[in-house]
Coordinates of C-alpha atoms in Angstrom, one line a residue:
M12 CA 96.0 64.8 -23.4
T13 CA 99.1 62.8 -24.1
T14 CA 99.9 59.8 -22.9
I15 CA 103.6 59.1 -23.5
L16 CA 104.5 59.2 -20.0
R17 CA 101.9 56.5 -18.6
E18 CA 103.0 54.0 -21.7
I19 CA 106.5 54.6 -20.6
G20 CA 105.6 54.5 -17.0
M21 CA 104.0 51.2 -17.7
I22 CA 107.1 49.6 -19.4
A23 CA 109.0 50.6 -16.9
R24 CA 106.8 48.8 -14.4
A25 CA 106.2 45.7 -16.1
L26 CA 109.9 45.4 -16.8
D27 CA 110.7 46.0 -13.3
S28 CA 107.9 43.6 -11.8
I29 CA 109.5 40.8 -14.4
S30 CA 112.9 41.5 -13.2
N31 CA 112.0 41.5 -9.5
I32 CA 110.0 38.2 -9.9
E33 CA 113.1 36.8 -11.8
F34 CA 115.7 38.1 -9.3
K35 CA 113.8 36.7 -6.4
E36 CA 115.9 33.3 -6.1
L37 CA 118.8 35.7 -6.1
N38 CA 117.3 37.3 -3.1
M39 CA 117.8 40.3 -5.0
T40 CA 114.2 42.7 -5.0
K41 CA 112.9 46.0 -5.7
G42 CA 115.1 47.3 -8.1
Q43 CA 118.6 46.1 -6.5
Y44 CA 119.6 44.7 -9.5
L45 CA 119.8 48.4 -11.0
Y46 CA 122.2 49.3 -8.3
L47 CA 124.5 45.9 -8.6
I48 CA 124.7 46.7 -12.8
R49 CA 125.4 50.2 -12.3
I50 CA 128.6 49.4 -9.5
Y51 CA 129.6 46.7 -11.8
E52 CA 129.8 48.9 -14.6
H53 CA 131.6 51.6 -12.7
P54 CA 133.6 50.2 -10.0
G55 CA 134.7 52.4 -7.2
I56 CA 131.8 54.7 -7.5
I57 CA 130.5 56.5 -4.6
Q58 CA 126.9 56.0 -3.5
E59 CA 125.7 59.4 -4.2
K60 CA 126.9 59.2 -8.1
V61 CA 124.4 55.6 -8.2
A62 CA 121.3 57.8 -6.8
E63 CA 122.1 60.4 -9.4
M64 CA 122.6 57.5 -12.0
L65 CA 119.3 55.7 -11.1
M66 CA 117.4 59.4 -10.3
V67 CA 116.0 58.2 -6.6
D68 CA 116.9 59.6 -3.5
R69 CA 119.9 59.5 -1.2
T70 CA 117.9 57.4 1.5
T71 CA 116.6 54.8 -1.4
A72 CA 120.1 54.4 -2.7
A73 CA 121.6 53.6 1.2
R74 CA 118.9 51.4 1.6
A75 CA 119.5 49.6 -1.4
V76 CA 123.3 49.4 -1.4
Q77 CA 123.2 48.3 2.3
K78 CA 121.2 45.5 1.6
L79 CA 123.5 44.3 -1.0
Q80 CA 126.4 44.6 1.2
Q81 CA 124.3 42.8 3.6
Q82 CA 123.6 40.1 0.8
G83 CA 127.5 39.7 0.0
F84 CA 127.0 40.8 -3.5
I85 CA 128.9 44.6 -3.2
E86 CA 131.5 46.0 -0.4
K87 CA 132.5 49.0 0.6
R88 CA 135.8 50.6 0.4
D89 CA 137.8 53.2 1.9
D90 CA 139.2 55.7 -0.6
A91 CA 143.0 55.8 -0.7
T92 CA 143.3 59.8 0.1
N93 CA 140.1 60.7 1.7
K94 CA 138.9 58.2 4.5
K95 CA 135.3 59.6 4.7
I96 CA 134.6 58.2 1.1
K97 CA 133.5 55.1 0.9
K98 CA 133.4 53.4 -3.0
L99 CA 131.5 50.6 -4.1
Y100 CA 132.9 47.5 -5.9
V101 CA 131.1 44.1 -6.5
T102 CA 132.4 41.0 -4.5
E103 CA 133.0 37.8 -6.3
K104 CA 129.0 36.7 -5.6
G105 CA 128.1 40.1 -7.3
A106 CA 130.3 39.8 -10.4
A107 CA 129.2 36.1 -10.3
V108 CA 125.8 37.2 -11.2
Y109 CA 125.8 40.3 -13.5
P110 CA 126.2 38.0 -16.6
Y111 CA 122.7 36.6 -15.7
L112 CA 121.4 40.4 -14.9
K113 CA 122.7 41.6 -18.7
R114 CA 121.4 38.3 -20.7
E115 CA 117.8 39.4 -18.4
N116 CA 118.4 43.1 -19.7
D117 CA 119.5 42.1 -23.2
Y118 CA 116.6 39.8 -24.0
S119 CA 114.0 42.3 -22.6
D120 CA 115.3 44.9 -25.0
D121 CA 115.2 42.6 -27.5
V122 CA 111.7 41.6 -26.5
A123 CA 110.6 45.4 -26.7
L124 CA 112.2 46.3 -29.7
E125 CA 111.3 43.6 -31.9
G126 CA 110.4 44.7 -35.2
F127 CA 111.5 47.8 -34.9
T128 CA 114.1 49.1 -37.1
I129 CA 117.6 50.3 -36.6
K130 CA 116.9 53.4 -37.6
E131 CA 113.7 53.6 -35.5
K132 CA 115.9 52.5 -32.6
Q133 CA 118.4 54.9 -32.9
L134 CA 115.7 57.8 -33.2
L135 CA 114.0 56.6 -30.0
Q136 CA 117.1 56.2 -27.9
D137 CA 118.3 59.8 -29.1
M138 CA 114.6 61.2 -28.2
L139 CA 114.6 59.4 -24.9
E140 CA 117.7 60.5 -23.8
K141 CA 117.0 63.9 -24.5
M142 CA 113.5 63.6 -22.5
R143 CA 115.8 61.9 -19.6
H144 CA 118.1 65.0 -19.7
Q145 CA 115.0 67.3 -19.6
V146 CA 113.3 65.7 -16.8
K147 CA 116.6 65.4 -15.0
A148 CA 117.2 69.1 -15.1
E149 CA 113.2 69.2 -13.2
W150 CA 114.5 66.6 -10.9
D151 CA 117.7 68.2 -9.8
F152 CA 115.4 71.5 -9.3
V153 CA 112.9 69.6 -7.1
K154 CA 115.6 68.1 -5.1
K155 CA 117.2 71.0 -4.1
G156 CA 114.0 72.0 -2.5
N157 CA 112.5 74.6 -5.0
K158 CA 108.6 74.2 -6.2
R159 CA 107.7 74.1 -9.8
Q160 CA 105.1 76.3 -11.4
Y161 CA 102.4 74.4 -13.3

């Protein structure tokens, strides 16, 4: 039995836990920083797309977005052509914390990849992207109410 996914899971949980502790002073917990980063990097994105990017259900995304909005990190604006569509943007407050979030992400990358050659980093990036695409296909399948056969 391979333990690759266990290793990936442990790394992800450890880094998430570190971030939650370090971002507590911003009153940002439970991965809310991930939403803020995606919204900052994709101004005007809709909530459903953020949920897809993070591979979370709509309810989870809605809670995180609502909390960030209540805290003044992001705002929803009506779409110019379709008032039913709400686009997400960071506020001044959100934009002010983005560099801090980015520095933490860059630092965590540096620590996790210390001692890797450029070639190894690229190979790992390519393999993880391939893995993500395969898992996303399964996620989409199950999200639509289907049952996997294993």
